[in-house]
Amino acid sequence: DAGVTQSPTHLIKTRGQQVTLRCSPKSGHDTVSWYQQALGQGPQFIFQYYEEEERQRGNFPDRFSGHQFPNYSSELNVNALLLGDSALYLCASSLPQPSPLHFGNGTRLTVT
Amino acid sequence: GENVEQHPSTLSVQEGDSAVIKCTYSDSASNYFPWYKQELGKGPQLIIDIRSNVGEKKDQRIAVTLNKTAKHFSLHITETQPEDSAVYFCAASIGAGGTSYGKLTFGQGTILTVHP
């Protein structure tokens, strides 16, 4: 049973560019959440998708946007990259009712 | 919004000793408290969780206690082993009705080192 898979594992971008990160949820899960984890800190909630709509959003600017597809996979898009966007981006999936989150191994984004 | 404070930031123990990590939360509406273990180069892995209608939960060498009045919860690891070495995160969330626990607020993490 495949867990949460994310791609790519590492990415290097230049300030001002745009990036798209991808996530496939654990089998049977239909809710996807995205988190940003800066070095040495706990993950911070970006947003959550369910039924192809953004259901909750954390304190992140509009440069961060997402999408969920009919097969429940999801994308995170970040526009106009800043140096401060360098972080590990984590995807987590769950069932729609209160249930534990299962995380992928993340995408390491470096902005130069 | 919710704020979660975690202590200590680093914890060093000898193999076989117990380890305790403590967290406090600010929002009395929080009702779900998971603990995650994160190893280098990997995502957080759920190790145990507790809901607000339960005061204590145990799974082999790992236990979690919750004090809703004090808004405080703790992770206890007994008989520690070198493979327990990792970063541990506590988190809090509000799940109501049909909503999921997607919006977790994490603590700052505890680096646990178990010396053989």
CSV table of C-alpha atoms in Angstrom, one decimal:
chain,number,residue,atom,x,y,z
A,1,ASP,CA,0.0,0.0,0.0
A,2,ALA,CA,1.7,3.2,-1.2
A,3,GLY,CA,2.0,6.0,1.2
A,4,VAL,CA,2.0,9.7,0.3
A,5,THR,CA,4.3,10.4,-2.6
A,6,GLN,CA,5.8,13.7,-3.5
A,7,SER,CA,7.8,14.9,-6.5
A,8,PRO,CA,10.3,16.2,-7.1
A,9,THR,CA,12.4,15.4,-4.0
A,10,HIS,CA,14.7,18.4,-4.5
A,11,LEU,CA,14.4,21.6,-6.6
A,12,ILE,CA,16.5,24.7,-7.1
A,13,LYS,CA,14.9,27.9,-8.4
A,14,THR,CA,15.9,31.5,-8.8
A,15,ARG,CA,14.3,34.3,-7.0
A,16,GLY,CA,11.2,35.6,-9.0
A,17,GLN,CA,10.5,32.2,-10.7
A,18,GLN,CA,7.5,30.0,-10.2
A,19,VAL,CA,7.4,26.4,-9.0
A,20,THR,CA,4.9,23.6,-9.0
A,21,LEU,CA,5.2,20.7,-6.5
A,22,ARG,CA,3.1,17.5,-6.7
A,23,CYS,CA,1.6,15.1,-4.3
A,24,SER,CA,-0.3,11.8,-4.5
A,25,PRO,CA,-2.2,10.9,-1.4
A,26,LYS,CA,-2.2,7.6,0.4
A,27,SER,CA,-4.5,5.0,-1.1
A,28,GLY,CA,-8.1,5.6,0.2
A,29,HIS,CA,-7.4,9.2,1.3
A,30,ASP,CA,-9.2,12.1,-0.4
A,31,THR,CA,-8.1,15.1,1.6
A,32,VAL,CA,-4.7,16.7,1.0
A,33,SER,CA,-3.0,19.3,3.2
A,34,TRP,CA,0.2,21.2,2.5
A,35,TYR,CA,2.8,22.4,5.0
A,36,GLN,CA,6.0,24.4,4.9
A,37,GLN,CA,8.8,23.4,7.2
A,38,ALA,CA,11.7,25.9,7.5
A,39,LEU,CA,15.0,24.5,8.7
A,40,GLY,CA,14.9,23.8,12.5
A,41,GLN,CA,11.2,24.6,12.8
A,42,GLY,CA,7.9,22.7,13.0
A,43,PRO,CA,5.7,22.5,9.9
A,44,GLN,CA,3.4,25.4,9.2
A,45,PHE,CA,0.0,24.8,7.6
A,46,ILE,CA,-0.5,26.3,4.1
A,47,PHE,CA,-3.9,25.0,3.0
A,48,GLN,CA,-6.1,21.9,2.7
A,49,TYR,CA,-8.0,20.6,-0.3
A,50,TYR,CA,-11.1,18.4,-0.3
A,51,GLU,CA,-13.4,17.7,-3.3
A,52,GLU,CA,-11.1,19.8,-5.5
A,53,GLU,CA,-11.7,22.9,-3.4
A,54,GLU,CA,-9.6,24.8,-0.8
A,55,ARG,CA,-11.3,24.1,2.5
A,56,GLN,CA,-8.9,25.8,4.9
A,57,ARG,CA,-6.0,28.2,4.6
A,58,GLY,CA,-3.2,29.2,6.9
A,59,ASN,CA,-1.4,32.6,7.0
A,60,PHE,CA,0.3,32.4,3.6
A,61,PRO,CA,0.2,35.1,0.9
A,62,ASP,CA,-1.7,34.6,-2.4
A,63,ARG,CA,1.5,33.7,-4.1
A,64,PHE,CA,0.8,30.3,-2.7
A,65,SER,CA,-2.0,28.5,-4.5
A,66,GLY,CA,-3.0,24.9,-5.0
A,67,HIS,CA,-5.2,22.5,-6.9
A,68,GLN,CA,-6.7,19.1,-6.4
A,69,PHE,CA,-7.5,16.8,-9.2
A,70,PRO,CA,-10.4,14.3,-9.5
A,71,ASN,CA,-8.0,11.5,-8.6
A,72,TYR,CA,-7.3,13.3,-5.3
A,73,SER,CA,-3.7,14.2,-6.2
A,74,SER,CA,-2.7,17.8,-5.6
A,75,GLU,CA,-0.3,20.5,-6.7
A,76,LEU,CA,1.2,23.4,-4.8
A,77,ASN,CA,2.2,26.4,-6.8
A,78,VAL,CA,4.3,29.3,-5.6
A,79,ASN,CA,4.8,32.4,-7.7
A,80,ALA,CA,7.4,35.2,-7.5
A,81,LEU,CA,9.7,33.1,-5.4
A,82,LEU,CA,11.5,34.8,-2.5
A,83,LEU,CA,14.7,33.6,-0.8
A,84,GLY,CA,12.5,33.0,2.3
A,85,ASP,CA,10.5,30.4,0.5
A,86,SER,CA,13.4,28.0,0.7
A,87,ALA,CA,12.1,25.2,2.9
A,88,LEU,CA,10.9,21.6,2.9
A,89,TYR,CA,7.3,21.4,1.6
A,90,LEU,CA,5.3,18.6,3.0
A,91,CYS,CA,2.1,17.0,1.7
A,92,ALA,CA,-0.2,15.1,4.1
A,93,SER,CA,-3.3,13.1,3.3
A,94,SER,CA,-6.2,12.0,5.4
A,95,LEU,CA,-9.8,10.9,5.3
A,96,PRO,CA,-12.3,13.8,5.2
A,97,GLN,CA,-13.6,13.1,8.8
A,98,PRO,CA,-11.3,13.7,11.8
A,99,SER,CA,-8.5,11.2,11.2
A,100,PRO,CA,-4.7,11.2,11.5
A,101,LEU,CA,-2.6,12.9,8.9
A,102,HIS,CA,0.0,10.9,7.0
A,103,PHE,CA,2.9,12.8,5.6
A,104,GLY,CA,5.1,12.3,2.6
A,105,ASN,CA,8.9,12.8,2.7
A,106,GLY,CA,8.6,16.3,1.2
A,107,THR,CA,10.2,18.4,-1.5
A,108,ARG,CA,13.2,20.4,-0.6
A,109,LEU,CA,13.0,23.8,-2.4
A,110,THR,CA,16.0,26.0,-2.5
A,111,VAL,CA,15.6,29.6,-3.9
A,112,THR,CA,18.8,31.3,-4.9
B,1,GLY,CA,-5.0,31.4,16.5
B,2,GLU,CA,-3.7,28.4,18.2
B,3,ASN,CA,-0.1,28.5,19.6
B,4,VAL,CA,1.8,25.4,20.8
B,5,GLU,CA,4.9,25.6,22.9
B,6,GLN,CA,7.2,22.6,23.2
B,7,HIS,CA,10.0,21.9,25.7
B,8,PRO,CA,12.8,21.0,25.9
B,9,SER,CA,14.3,21.9,22.5
B,10,THR,CA,17.0,19.2,23.0
B,11,LEU,CA,17.1,16.1,25.2
B,12,SER,CA,19.9,13.7,25.6
B,13,VAL,CA,19.5,10.4,27.5
B,14,GLN,CA,21.3,7.1,28.0
B,15,GLU,CA,19.9,4.0,26.4
B,16,GLY,CA,17.3,2.4,28.7
B,17,ASP,CA,16.4,5.7,30.3
B,18,SER,CA,13.0,7.4,30.0
B,19,ALA,CA,12.4,10.6,28.0
B,20,VAL,CA,9.6,13.1,28.5
B,21,ILE,CA,8.6,15.9,26.2
B,22,LYS,CA,6.1,18.5,27.2
B,23,CYS,CA,3.7,20.8,25.2
B,24,THR,CA,1.2,23.5,26.1
B,25,TYR,CA,-1.5,24.8,23.8
B,26,SER,CA,-3.5,28.1,23.9
B,27,ASP,CA,-6.9,27.3,22.2
B,28,SER,CA,-9.2,25.5,24.6
B,29,ALA,CA,-11.2,24.4,21.6
B,30,SER,CA,-8.4,22.1,20.4
B,31,ASN,CA,-9.4,18.5,20.7
B,32,TYR,CA,-6.8,16.4,18.9
B,33,PHE,CA,-3.2,16.1,19.8
B,34,PRO,CA,-0.8,14.0,17.7
B,35,TRP,CA,2.9,13.4,18.2
B,36,TYR,CA,5.2,12.9,15.2
B,37,LYS,CA,8.7,11.6,14.8
B,38,GLN,CA,10.9,13.0,12.1
B,39,GLU,CA,14.1,11.4,11.0
B,40,LEU,CA,16.7,13.1,8.8
B,41,GLY,CA,15.6,13.5,5.2
B,42,LYS,CA,12.1,12.1,5.9
B,43,GLY,CA,8.6,13.5,6.6
B,44,PRO,CA,7.0,13.4,10.0
B,45,GLN,CA,5.7,10.0,11.0
B,46,LEU,CA,2.7,9.7,13.4
B,47,ILE,CA,3.7,7.8,16.5
B,48,ILE,CA,0.7,8.3,18.8
B,49,ASP,CA,-2.3,10.6,19.1
B,50,ILE,CA,-4.9,11.4,21.7
B,51,ARG,CA,-8.3,13.0,21.6
B,52,SER,CA,-9.6,15.4,24.3
B,53,ASN,CA,-12.1,12.9,25.7
B,54,VAL,CA,-9.2,10.7,26.8
B,55,GLY,CA,-6.6,11.5,29.6
B,56,GLU,CA,-4.0,9.0,28.7
B,57,LYS,CA,-3.0,6.6,25.9
B,58,LYS,CA,-0.3,4.0,25.7
B,59,ASP,CA,1.3,2.0,22.9
B,60,GLN,CA,4.1,-0.3,24.0
B,61,ARG,CA,7.0,2.0,25.1
B,62,ILE,CA,5.2,5.2,24.2
B,63,ALA,CA,2.5,7.0,26.2
B,64,VAL,CA,0.8,10.4,26.0
B,65,THR,CA,-1.0,12.2,28.7
B,66,LEU,CA,-3.4,15.1,28.4
B,67,ASN,CA,-4.5,17.7,31.0
B,68,LYS,CA,-7.3,19.7,29.4
B,69,THR,CA,-7.6,22.0,32.4
B,70,ALA,CA,-4.0,23.1,32.2
B,71,LYS,CA,-3.9,22.8,28.4
B,72,HIS,CA,-0.9,20.6,28.6
B,73,PHE,CA,0.1,17.3,27.1
B,74,SER,CA,3.2,15.2,27.3
B,75,LEU,CA,5.0,12.3,25.5
B,76,HIS,CA,6.7,9.6,27.5
B,77,ILE,CA,9.1,7.2,26.0
B,78,THR,CA,10.3,4.4,28.2
B,79,GLU,CA,13.3,2.1,27.8
B,80,THR,CA,14.8,4.3,25.1
B,81,GLN,CA,16.8,2.9,22.3
B,82,PRO,CA,19.4,4.5,19.9
B,83,GLU,CA,16.8,4.2,17.1
B,84,ASP,CA,14.5,6.5,19.0
B,85,SER,CA,16.9,9.3,18.2
B,86,ALA,CA,15.1,11.8,16.0
B,87,VAL,CA,13.2,15.1,16.1
B,88,TYR,CA,9.8,14.9,17.9
B,89,PHE,CA,6.9,17.3,17.3
B,90,CYS,CA,3.7,17.8,19.2
B,91,ALA,CA,0.7,19.3,17.5
B,92,ALA,CA,-2.8,20.5,18.2
B,93,SER,CA,-5.9,20.7,16.1
B,94,ILE,CA,-9.6,21.3,16.2
B,95,GLY,CA,-11.8,18.8,14.5
B,96,ALA,CA,-15.5,19.4,14.6
B,97,GLY,CA,-18.3,17.7,12.8
B,98,GLY,CA,-17.2,16.5,9.4
B,99,THR,CA,-14.0,18.6,9.2
B,100,SER,CA,-10.7,16.8,9.2
B,101,TYR,CA,-7.7,17.4,11.4
B,102,GLY,CA,-5.9,19.0,8.5
B,103,LYS,CA,-4.9,22.3,10.2
B,104,LEU,CA,-2.4,21.1,12.7
B,105,THR,CA,-0.4,23.7,14.7
B,106,PHE,CA,3.0,22.2,15.5
B,107,GLY,CA,5.4,22.9,18.3
B,108,GLN,CA,9.0,23.8,17.6
B,109,GLY,CA,10.3,20.3,18.0
B,110,THR,CA,12.6,18.4,20.4
B,111,ILE,CA,15.9,16.8,19.2
B,112,LEU,CA,16.1,13.5,21.1
B,113,THR,CA,19.5,11.8,21.3
B,114,VAL,CA,19.8,8.4,22.9
B,115,HIS,CA,23.4,7.4,23.6
B,116,PRO,CA,24.2,3.7,23.6
